[in-house]
Amino acid sequence: MTARTIDPPRTTTRYTFARLAGTRWPAKIGFVAAVLALWELAVRLGQPGSLPAPSRVAPTLVDMIGDGRLVGPVLQTLAAWALGLLVATAIGVAAGLVLGVSPVMERLTRFTVDFLRTIPSLALVPLAVLLYGSGIGSTLLLVVFASTWPILLQTAHGVHAVDPVASETCRSYRVRWHHRLLFLVVPGAAAYLATGVRIAASVSLLLSLSAELLIPAPGIGQEIAVTELGGDLPAMYAWIFVAGVLGVVINALFSRIERALLRWHPAHRREAR
């Protein structure tokens, strides 16, 4: 694979300081409050006139939570996101292991993979609508297509990063191939795989929202499009806020899961020091 991959976390003084500083919730809350205050001030001064003030968006969001309008679209978006990510993970891990273990397969498929992963996923919207209409199937097609590539590439490069001395030792002792795969290759590539899944989780959410917005398919994206067409700007920005919060929560959740599951990995042990 010729693509540049994202290595597992490394311990540096700058990274450690940034990580410690990033855990200060009062600073984060203060920054958000400052942004909201500037937003409110800009609207009250009349720039720009089409942007509703936070003081109008917040009550709308509270009403949406209170009357239950929030639950259905959020669950529909999460269903498309989770199912698409699950299918992409299964395909990406299986294909990445094959390409990582077999140099012949990697050379044969290099052009195809590089060609397909450069196709914008949203360019497949007409095909998705033609095949599945405006249902969840169209969203899943776009999500799986976009989310498979980071998992596949990271898995393949993780297999390449397995300790060659350990690999030669297994071959010398004639360890069965499935035992090598289970106890050497998969643990050795685990950090790369976890990074690929974390990236794919964000990509899956972005494609779910984009598909719902453009097709439109049921979910948060469809609600954003409907409220925009109806001229209900406070509700539109409330839905955009919900989408942003969902992205932050998903990223934080996957980061914590990665640290918990890979606590044994050298990269994460160094990070924890």
PDB file of C-alpha atoms in Angstrom:
ATOM      1  CA  MET A   1       0.000   0.000   0.000  1.00  0.00           C
ATOM      2  CA  THR A   2       1.285   3.439  -0.877  1.00  0.00           C
ATOM      3  CA  ALA A   3      -1.011   5.410   1.410  1.00  0.00           C
ATOM      4  CA  ARG A   4       0.379   7.195   4.413  1.00  0.00           C
ATOM      5  CA  THR A   5      -0.889   5.625   7.613  1.00  0.00           C
ATOM      6  CA  ILE A   6      -1.375   7.014  11.071  1.00  0.00           C
ATOM      7  CA  ASP A   7       0.956   5.413  13.565  1.00  0.00           C
ATOM      8  CA  PRO A   8      -0.176   4.447  17.062  1.00  0.00           C
ATOM      9  CA  PRO A   9       0.274   7.073  19.787  1.00  0.00           C
ATOM     10  CA  ARG A  10       3.837   7.906  20.795  1.00  0.00           C
ATOM     11  CA  THR A  11       5.137   9.465  23.942  1.00  0.00           C
ATOM     12  CA  THR A  12       6.548  12.942  23.526  1.00  0.00           C
ATOM     13  CA  THR A  13       6.819  15.844  25.902  1.00  0.00           C
ATOM     14  CA  ARG A  14       4.558  17.974  23.722  1.00  0.00           C
ATOM     15  CA  TYR A  15       1.970  15.219  23.395  1.00  0.00           C
ATOM     16  CA  THR A  16       1.946  14.510  27.138  1.00  0.00           C
ATOM     17  CA  PHE A  17       1.507  18.193  27.946  1.00  0.00           C
ATOM     18  CA  ALA A  18      -1.299  18.526  25.405  1.00  0.00           C
ATOM     19  CA  ARG A  19      -3.015  15.451  26.788  1.00  0.00           C
ATOM     20  CA  LEU A  20      -2.840  16.765  30.340  1.00  0.00           C
ATOM     21  CA  ALA A  21      -4.069  20.172  29.277  1.00  0.00           C
ATOM     22  CA  GLY A  22      -6.882  18.586  27.278  1.00  0.00           C
ATOM     23  CA  THR A  23      -8.285  16.883  30.357  1.00  0.00           C
ATOM     24  CA  ARG A  24      -9.084  20.196  32.055  1.00  0.00           C
ATOM     25  CA  TRP A  25     -12.840  20.383  31.650  1.00  0.00           C
ATOM     26  CA  PRO A  26     -13.165  23.923  33.102  1.00  0.00           C
ATOM     27  CA  ALA A  27     -10.919  25.225  30.313  1.00  0.00           C
ATOM     28  CA  LYS A  28     -12.979  23.412  27.685  1.00  0.00           C
ATOM     29  CA  ILE A  29     -16.260  24.670  29.106  1.00  0.00           C
ATOM     30  CA  GLY A  30     -14.855  28.201  29.315  1.00  0.00           C
ATOM     31  CA  PHE A  31     -13.821  28.102  25.661  1.00  0.00           C
ATOM     32  CA  VAL A  32     -17.270  26.901  24.574  1.00  0.00           C
ATOM     33  CA  ALA A  33     -18.900  29.603  26.691  1.00  0.00           C
ATOM     34  CA  ALA A  34     -16.678  32.253  25.079  1.00  0.00           C
ATOM     35  CA  VAL A  35     -17.623  31.055  21.583  1.00  0.00           C
ATOM     36  CA  LEU A  36     -21.326  31.139  22.464  1.00  0.00           C
ATOM     37  CA  ALA A  37     -20.962  34.633  23.920  1.00  0.00           C
ATOM     38  CA  LEU A  38     -19.263  35.888  20.748  1.00  0.00           C
ATOM     39  CA  TRP A  39     -21.964  34.212  18.663  1.00  0.00           C
ATOM     40  CA  GLU A  40     -24.706  35.920  20.695  1.00  0.00           C
ATOM     41  CA  LEU A  41     -22.955  39.277  20.456  1.00  0.00           C
ATOM     42  CA  ALA A  42     -22.467  38.968  16.696  1.00  0.00           C
ATOM     43  CA  VAL A  43     -26.149  38.185  16.141  1.00  0.00           C
ATOM     44  CA  ARG A  44     -27.345  41.030  18.367  1.00  0.00           C
ATOM     45  CA  LEU A  45     -25.101  43.436  16.457  1.00  0.00           C
ATOM     46  CA  GLY A  46     -26.723  42.241  13.260  1.00  0.00           C
ATOM     47  CA  GLN A  47     -23.828  40.280  11.704  1.00  0.00           C
ATOM     48  CA  PRO A  48     -24.882  37.996  10.130  1.00  0.00           C
ATOM     49  CA  GLY A  49     -28.654  38.548  10.120  1.00  0.00           C
ATOM     50  CA  SER A  50     -29.613  34.991   9.027  1.00  0.00           C
ATOM     51  CA  LEU A  51     -27.887  33.322  11.968  1.00  0.00           C
ATOM     52  CA  PRO A  52     -30.136  32.743  15.012  1.00  0.00           C
ATOM     53  CA  ALA A  53     -28.703  33.578  18.418  1.00  0.00           C
ATOM     54  CA  PRO A  54     -27.871  30.820  20.918  1.00  0.00           C
ATOM     55  CA  SER A  55     -30.616  32.258  23.126  1.00  0.00           C
ATOM     56  CA  ARG A  56     -33.095  31.152  20.404  1.00  0.00           C
ATOM     57  CA  VAL A  57     -31.445  27.830  19.569  1.00  0.00           C
ATOM     58  CA  ALA A  58     -31.188  26.620  23.190  1.00  0.00           C
ATOM     59  CA  PRO A  59     -34.949  26.778  23.975  1.00  0.00           C
ATOM     60  CA  THR A  60     -35.685  24.987  20.701  1.00  0.00           C
ATOM     61  CA  LEU A  61     -33.242  22.229  21.620  1.00  0.00           C
ATOM     62  CA  VAL A  62     -34.803  21.907  25.082  1.00  0.00           C
ATOM     63  CA  ASP A  63     -38.271  21.615  23.517  1.00  0.00           C
ATOM     64  CA  MET A  64     -37.021  18.930  21.127  1.00  0.00           C
ATOM     65  CA  ILE A  65     -35.642  16.938  24.038  1.00  0.00           C
ATOM     66  CA  GLY A  66     -38.793  17.440  26.090  1.00  0.00           C
ATOM     67  CA  ASP A  67     -41.323  16.343  23.475  1.00  0.00           C
ATOM     68  CA  GLY A  68     -39.241  13.373  22.303  1.00  0.00           C
ATOM     69  CA  ARG A  69     -38.571  14.618  18.756  1.00  0.00           C
ATOM     70  CA  LEU A  70     -34.870  14.009  19.289  1.00  0.00           C
ATOM     71  CA  VAL A  71     -35.015  10.277  19.956  1.00  0.00           C
ATOM     72  CA  GLY A  72     -36.187   8.876  16.629  1.00  0.00           C
ATOM     73  CA  PRO A  73     -33.745  10.649  14.250  1.00  0.00           C
ATOM     74  CA  VAL A  74     -30.805  10.100  16.617  1.00  0.00           C
ATOM     75  CA  LEU A  75     -31.539   6.364  16.834  1.00  0.00           C
ATOM     76  CA  GLN A  76     -31.915   6.139  13.039  1.00  0.00           C
ATOM     77  CA  THR A  77     -28.567   7.836  12.502  1.00  0.00           C
ATOM     78  CA  LEU A  78     -26.883   5.658  15.128  1.00  0.00           C
ATOM     79  CA  ALA A  79     -28.364   2.509  13.596  1.00  0.00           C
ATOM     80  CA  ALA A  80     -26.979   3.337  10.149  1.00  0.00           C
ATOM     81  CA  TRP A  81     -23.639   4.372  11.683  1.00  0.00           C
ATOM     82  CA  ALA A  82     -23.229   1.249  13.838  1.00  0.00           C
ATOM     83  CA  LEU A  83     -24.312  -1.263  11.196  1.00  0.00           C
ATOM     84  CA  GLY A  84     -22.177   0.379   8.509  1.00  0.00           C
ATOM     85  CA  LEU A  85     -19.136   0.489  10.788  1.00  0.00           C
ATOM     86  CA  LEU A  86     -19.617  -3.168  11.755  1.00  0.00           C
ATOM     87  CA  VAL A  87     -19.760  -4.319   8.123  1.00  0.00           C
ATOM     88  CA  ALA A  88     -16.807  -2.102   7.174  1.00  0.00           C
ATOM     89  CA  THR A  89     -14.757  -3.487  10.065  1.00  0.00           C
ATOM     90  CA  ALA A  90     -15.433  -7.075   9.041  1.00  0.00           C
ATOM     91  CA  ILE A  91     -14.497  -6.399   5.415  1.00  0.00           C
ATOM     92  CA  GLY A  92     -11.522  -4.159   6.214  1.00  0.00           C
ATOM     93  CA  VAL A  93      -9.936  -6.476   8.772  1.00  0.00           C
ATOM     94  CA  ALA A  94     -10.327  -9.586   6.613  1.00  0.00           C
ATOM     95  CA  ALA A  95      -9.009  -7.903   3.458  1.00  0.00           C
ATOM     96  CA  GLY A  96      -6.237  -6.095   5.364  1.00  0.00           C
ATOM     97  CA  LEU A  97      -4.977  -9.332   6.905  1.00  0.00           C
ATOM     98  CA  VAL A  98      -4.899 -11.018   3.491  1.00  0.00           C
ATOM     99  CA  LEU A  99      -3.042  -8.127   1.857  1.00  0.00           C
ATOM    100  CA  GLY A 100      -0.654  -7.805   4.791  1.00  0.00           C
ATOM    101  CA  VAL A 101       0.232 -11.482   4.925  1.00  0.00           C
ATOM    102  CA  SER A 102       0.435 -12.057   1.169  1.00  0.00           C
ATOM    103  CA  PRO A 103       2.843  -9.788  -0.774  1.00  0.00           C
ATOM    104  CA  VAL A 104       1.534 -11.280  -4.023  1.00  0.00           C
ATOM    105  CA  MET A 105      -2.058 -10.292  -3.259  1.00  0.00           C
ATOM    106  CA  GLU A 106      -0.914  -6.830  -2.206  1.00  0.00           C
ATOM    107  CA  ARG A 107       0.880  -6.253  -5.518  1.00  0.00           C
ATOM    108  CA  LEU A 108      -2.062  -7.587  -7.533  1.00  0.00           C
ATOM    109  CA  THR A 109      -4.642  -5.405  -5.787  1.00  0.00           C
ATOM    110  CA  ARG A 110      -2.570  -2.247  -5.192  1.00  0.00           C
ATOM    111  CA  PHE A 111      -3.887  -0.356  -8.219  1.00  0.00           C
ATOM    112  CA  THR A 112      -7.498  -1.399  -7.582  1.00  0.00           C
ATOM    113  CA  VAL A 113      -7.391  -0.356  -3.934  1.00  0.00           C
ATOM    114  CA  ASP A 114      -5.703   2.964  -4.686  1.00  0.00           C
ATOM    115  CA  PHE A 115      -8.237   3.652  -7.438  1.00  0.00           C
ATOM    116  CA  LEU A 116     -11.355   2.783  -5.431  1.00  0.00           C
ATOM    117  CA  ARG A 117     -10.380   4.598  -2.241  1.00  0.00           C
ATOM    118  CA  THR A 118      -9.905   7.878  -4.123  1.00  0.00           C
ATOM    119  CA  ILE A 119     -13.525   7.866  -5.372  1.00  0.00           C
ATOM    120  CA  PRO A 120     -15.585  10.346  -3.297  1.00  0.00           C
ATOM    121  CA  SER A 121     -18.248   8.385  -1.452  1.00  0.00           C
ATOM    122  CA  LEU A 122     -20.893  11.030  -2.121  1.00  0.00           C
ATOM    123  CA  ALA A 123     -20.369  10.473  -5.844  1.00  0.00           C
ATOM    124  CA  LEU A 124     -22.127   7.129  -5.306  1.00  0.00           C
ATOM    125  CA  VAL A 125     -25.353   8.794  -4.113  1.00  0.00           C
ATOM    126  CA  PRO A 126     -27.148   8.316  -7.492  1.00  0.00           C
ATOM    127  CA  LEU A 127     -26.146   4.643  -7.540  1.00  0.00           C
ATOM    128  CA  ALA A 128     -27.255   4.170  -3.934  1.00  0.00           C
ATOM    129  CA  VAL A 129     -30.650   5.776  -4.597  1.00  0.00           C
ATOM    130  CA  LEU A 130     -31.074   3.698  -7.755  1.00  0.00           C
ATOM    131  CA  LEU A 131     -30.369   0.467  -5.863  1.00  0.00           C
ATOM    132  CA  TYR A 132     -32.001   1.082  -2.479  1.00  0.00           C
ATOM    133  CA  GLY A 133     -34.155   4.192  -2.790  1.00  0.00           C
ATOM    134  CA  SER A 134     -34.261   6.501   0.232  1.00  0.00           C
ATOM    135  CA  GLY A 135     -34.078   3.750   2.851  1.00  0.00           C
ATOM    136  CA  ILE A 136     -31.273   2.791   5.186  1.00  0.00           C
ATOM    137  CA  GLY A 137     -29.691   0.639   2.469  1.00  0.00           C
ATOM    138  CA  SER A 138     -28.497   3.720   0.582  1.00  0.00           C
ATOM    139  CA  THR A 139     -26.871   5.119   3.701  1.00  0.00           C
ATOM    140  CA  LEU A 140     -25.214   1.792   4.470  1.00  0.00           C
ATOM    141  CA  LEU A 141     -23.735   1.556   0.975  1.00  0.00           C
ATOM    142  CA  LEU A 142     -22.045   4.954   1.320  1.00  0.00           C
ATOM    143  CA  VAL A 143     -20.920   4.336   4.911  1.00  0.00           C
ATOM    144  CA  VAL A 144     -19.410   0.912   4.196  1.00  0.00           C
ATOM    145  CA  PHE A 145     -17.637   2.117   1.063  1.00  0.00           C
ATOM    146  CA  ALA A 146     -16.014   5.072   2.845  1.00  0.00           C
ATOM    147  CA  SER A 147     -15.227   3.366   6.156  1.00  0.00           C
ATOM    148  CA  THR A 148     -13.620   0.201   4.818  1.00  0.00           C
ATOM    149  CA  TRP A 149     -10.478   1.868   3.455  1.00  0.00           C
ATOM    150  CA  PRO A 150      -8.924   3.259   6.658  1.00  0.00           C
ATOM    151  CA  ILE A 151      -9.467  -0.074   8.408  1.00  0.00           C
ATOM    152  CA  LEU A 152      -8.081  -2.069   5.481  1.00  0.00           C
ATOM    153  CA  LEU A 153      -4.982   0.106   5.066  1.00  0.00           C
ATOM    154  CA  GLN A 154      -4.205   0.321   8.782  1.00  0.00           C
ATOM    155  CA  THR A 155      -4.626  -3.438   9.197  1.00  0.00           C
ATOM    156  CA  ALA A 156      -2.317  -4.181   6.260  1.00  0.00           C
ATOM    157  CA  HIS A 157       0.371  -1.821   7.548  1.00  0.00           C
ATOM    158  CA  GLY A 158      -0.046  -3.234  11.048  1.00  0.00           C
ATOM    159  CA  VAL A 159       0.707  -6.703   9.697  1.00  0.00           C
ATOM    160  CA  HIS A 160       3.806  -5.308   7.979  1.00  0.00           C
ATOM    161  CA  ALA A 161       4.920  -3.822  11.315  1.00  0.00           C
ATOM    162  CA  VAL A 162       4.927  -7.178  13.129  1.00  0.00           C
ATOM    163  CA  ASP A 163       8.345  -7.988  14.577  1.00  0.00           C
ATOM    164  CA  PRO A 164      10.231  -9.890  11.832  1.00  0.00           C
ATOM    165  CA  VAL A 165      12.338 -11.734  14.415  1.00  0.00           C
ATOM    166  CA  ALA A 166       9.195 -13.111  16.043  1.00  0.00           C
ATOM    167  CA  SER A 167       7.833 -14.078  12.626  1.00  0.00           C
ATOM    168  CA  GLU A 168      11.015 -15.952  11.718  1.00  0.00           C
ATOM    169  CA  THR A 169      11.020 -17.677  15.102  1.00  0.00           C
ATOM    170  CA  CYS A 170       7.472 -18.931  14.511  1.00  0.00           C
ATOM    171  CA  ARG A 171       8.470 -20.233  11.097  1.00  0.00           C
ATOM    172  CA  SER A 172      11.556 -21.926  12.515  1.00  0.00           C
ATOM    173  CA  TYR A 173       9.464 -23.729  15.120  1.00  0.00           C
ATOM    174  CA  ARG A 174       6.835 -24.537  12.483  1.00  0.00           C
ATOM    175  CA  VAL A 175       4.006 -22.855  14.341  1.00  0.00           C
ATOM    176  CA  ARG A 176       0.726 -23.439  12.558  1.00  0.00           C
ATOM    177  CA  TRP A 177      -0.436 -20.522  10.379  1.00  0.00           C
ATOM    178  CA  HIS A 178      -3.664 -19.954  12.296  1.00  0.00           C
ATOM    179  CA  HIS A 179      -1.739 -19.863  15.572  1.00  0.00           C
ATOM    180  CA  ARG A 180       0.671 -17.315  14.088  1.00  0.00           C
ATOM    181  CA  LEU A 181      -2.274 -15.264  12.891  1.00  0.00           C
ATOM    182  CA  LEU A 182      -4.066 -15.376  16.239  1.00  0.00           C
ATOM    183  CA  PHE A 183      -1.159 -14.959  18.653  1.00  0.00           C
ATOM    184  CA  LEU A 184       1.391 -12.969  16.644  1.00  0.00           C
ATOM    185  CA  VAL A 185      -0.096 -11.090  13.700  1.00  0.00           C
ATOM    186  CA  VAL A 186      -3.333  -9.861  15.289  1.00  0.00           C
ATOM    187  CA  PRO A 187      -1.742  -8.649  18.568  1.00  0.00           C
ATOM    188  CA  GLY A 188       1.123  -7.066  16.621  1.00  0.00           C
ATOM    189  CA  ALA A 189      -1.275  -5.162  14.360  1.00  0.00           C
ATOM    190  CA  ALA A 190      -3.804  -4.361  17.100  1.00  0.00           C
ATOM    191  CA  ALA A 191      -2.715  -0.750  17.651  1.00  0.00           C
ATOM    192  CA  TYR A 192      -2.885   0.018  13.925  1.00  0.00           C
ATOM    193  CA  LEU A 193      -6.247  -1.730  13.655  1.00  0.00           C
ATOM    194  CA  ALA A 194      -7.647   0.238  16.598  1.00  0.00           C
ATOM    195  CA  THR A 195      -6.520   3.494  14.990  1.00  0.00           C
ATOM    196  CA  GLY A 196      -8.202   2.496  11.718  1.00  0.00           C
ATOM    197  CA  VAL A 197     -11.476   1.656  13.459  1.00  0.00           C
ATOM    198  CA  ARG A 198     -11.427   4.941  15.400  1.00  0.00           C
ATOM    199  CA  ILE A 199     -10.934   6.897  12.167  1.00  0.00           C
ATOM    200  CA  ALA A 200     -13.617   4.837  10.430  1.00  0.00           C
ATOM    201  CA  ALA A 201     -16.070   5.561  13.262  1.00  0.00           C
ATOM    202  CA  SER A 202     -15.833   9.296  12.549  1.00  0.00           C
ATOM    203  CA  VAL A 203     -16.001   8.722   8.791  1.00  0.00           C
ATOM    204  CA  SER A 204     -19.091   6.538   9.248  1.00  0.00           C
ATOM    205  CA  LEU A 205     -20.901   9.262  11.168  1.00  0.00           C
ATOM    206  CA  LEU A 206     -19.999  11.910   8.590  1.00  0.00           C
ATOM    207  CA  LEU A 207     -21.249   9.743   5.721  1.00  0.00           C
ATOM    208  CA  SER A 208     -24.424   8.813   7.603  1.00  0.00           C
ATOM    209  CA  LEU A 209     -25.278  12.489   8.114  1.00  0.00           C
ATOM    210  CA  SER A 210     -24.314  13.404   4.546  1.00  0.00           C
ATOM    211  CA  ALA A 211     -26.419  10.613   3.059  1.00  0.00           C
ATOM    212  CA  GLU A 212     -29.406  11.551   5.192  1.00  0.00           C
ATOM    213  CA  LEU A 213     -28.984  15.167   4.105  1.00  0.00           C
ATOM    214  CA  LEU A 214     -28.618  14.545   0.365  1.00  0.00           C
ATOM    215  CA  ILE A 215     -30.846  11.539  -0.371  1.00  0.00           C
ATOM    216  CA  PRO A 216     -32.640  12.293   2.073  1.00  0.00           C
ATOM    217  CA  ALA A 217     -32.732   9.190   4.276  1.00  0.00           C
ATOM    218  CA  PRO A 218     -34.306   9.088   7.758  1.00  0.00           C
ATOM    219  CA  GLY A 219     -32.110  10.528  10.509  1.00  0.00           C
ATOM    220  CA  ILE A 220     -30.531  13.721  11.766  1.00  0.00           C
ATOM    221  CA  GLY A 221     -29.429  14.789   8.282  1.00  0.00           C
ATOM    222  CA  GLN A 222     -32.983  14.609   6.983  1.00  0.00           C
ATOM    223  CA  GLU A 223     -34.187  16.738   9.908  1.00  0.00           C
ATOM    224  CA  ILE A 224     -31.551  19.362   9.087  1.00  0.00           C
ATOM    225  CA  ALA A 225     -32.725  19.472   5.456  1.00  0.00           C
ATOM    226  CA  VAL A 226     -36.424  19.635   6.372  1.00  0.00           C
ATOM    227  CA  THR A 227     -36.002  22.429   8.924  1.00  0.00           C
ATOM    228  CA  GLU A 228     -33.847  24.400   6.488  1.00  0.00           C
ATOM    229  CA  LEU A 229     -36.462  24.136   3.732  1.00  0.00           C
ATOM    230  CA  GLY A 230     -39.158  25.099   6.230  1.00  0.00           C
ATOM    231  CA  GLY A 231     -37.251  28.193   7.316  1.00  0.00           C
ATOM    232  CA  ASP A 232     -37.016  27.034  10.952  1.00  0.00           C
ATOM    233  CA  LEU A 233     -33.401  28.122  11.493  1.00  0.00           C
ATOM    234  CA  PRO A 234     -33.299  27.649  15.300  1.00  0.00           C
ATOM    235  CA  ALA A 235     -34.404  24.018  14.861  1.00  0.00           C
ATOM    236  CA  MET A 236     -31.891  23.519  12.050  1.00  0.00           C
ATOM    237  CA  TYR A 237     -29.003  24.720  14.217  1.00  0.00           C
ATOM    238  CA  ALA A 238     -30.302  22.636  17.112  1.00  0.00           C
ATOM    239  CA  TRP A 239     -30.050  19.526  14.944  1.00  0.00           C
ATOM    240  CA  ILE A 240     -26.566  20.575  13.790  1.00  0.00           C
ATOM    241  CA  PHE A 241     -25.567  20.935  17.451  1.00  0.00           C
ATOM    242  CA  VAL A 242     -26.910  17.440  18.182  1.00  0.00           C
ATOM    243  CA  ALA A 243     -24.853  16.035  15.289  1.00  0.00           C
ATOM    244  CA  GLY A 244     -21.711  17.733  16.623  1.00  0.00           C
ATOM    245  CA  VAL A 245     -22.260  16.423  20.141  1.00  0.00           C
ATOM    246  CA  LEU A 246     -22.797  12.934  18.741  1.00  0.00           C
ATOM    247  CA  GLY A 247     -19.461  13.111  16.918  1.00  0.00           C
ATOM    248  CA  VAL A 248     -17.601  14.251  20.035  1.00  0.00           C
ATOM    249  CA  VAL A 249     -19.160  11.490  22.137  1.00  0.00           C
ATOM    250  CA  ILE A 250     -18.332   8.774  19.585  1.00  0.00           C
ATOM    251  CA  ASN A 251     -14.719   9.910  19.247  1.00  0.00           C
ATOM    252  CA  ALA A 252     -14.246  10.081  23.031  1.00  0.00           C
ATOM    253  CA  LEU A 253     -15.883   6.668  23.489  1.00  0.00           C
ATOM    254  CA  PHE A 254     -13.666   4.955  20.927  1.00  0.00           C
ATOM    255  CA  SER A 255     -10.544   6.606  22.363  1.00  0.00           C
ATOM    256  CA  ARG A 256     -11.379   5.252  25.823  1.00  0.00           C
ATOM    257  CA  ILE A 257     -12.169   1.791  24.463  1.00  0.00           C
ATOM    258  CA  GLU A 258      -8.875   1.773  22.571  1.00  0.00           C
ATOM    259  CA  ARG A 259      -6.889   2.696  25.690  1.00  0.00           C
ATOM    260  CA  ALA A 260      -8.741   0.108  27.782  1.00  0.00           C
ATOM    261  CA  LEU A 261      -8.366  -2.788  25.332  1.00  0.00           C
ATOM    262  CA  LEU A 262      -4.755  -1.999  24.394  1.00  0.00           C
ATOM    263  CA  ARG A 263      -3.477  -1.204  27.868  1.00  0.00           C
ATOM    264  CA  TRP A 264      -1.022  -4.085  27.436  1.00  0.00           C
ATOM    265  CA  HIS A 265       0.420  -2.661  24.202  1.00  0.00           C
ATOM    266  CA  PRO A 266       3.859  -0.984  24.508  1.00  0.00           C
ATOM    267  CA  ALA A 267       2.660   2.201  22.783  1.00  0.00           C
ATOM    268  CA  HIS A 268      -0.161   2.675  25.291  1.00  0.00           C
ATOM    269  CA  ARG A 269       1.996   1.692  28.260  1.00  0.00           C
ATOM    270  CA  ARG A 270       4.469   4.425  27.306  1.00  0.00           C
ATOM    271  CA  GLU A 271       1.611   6.887  26.850  1.00  0.00           C
ATOM    272  CA  ALA A 272       0.257   6.143  30.328  1.00  0.00           C
ATOM    273  CA  ARG A 273       3.577   6.987  32.044  1.00  0.00           C
TER     274      ARG A 273
END
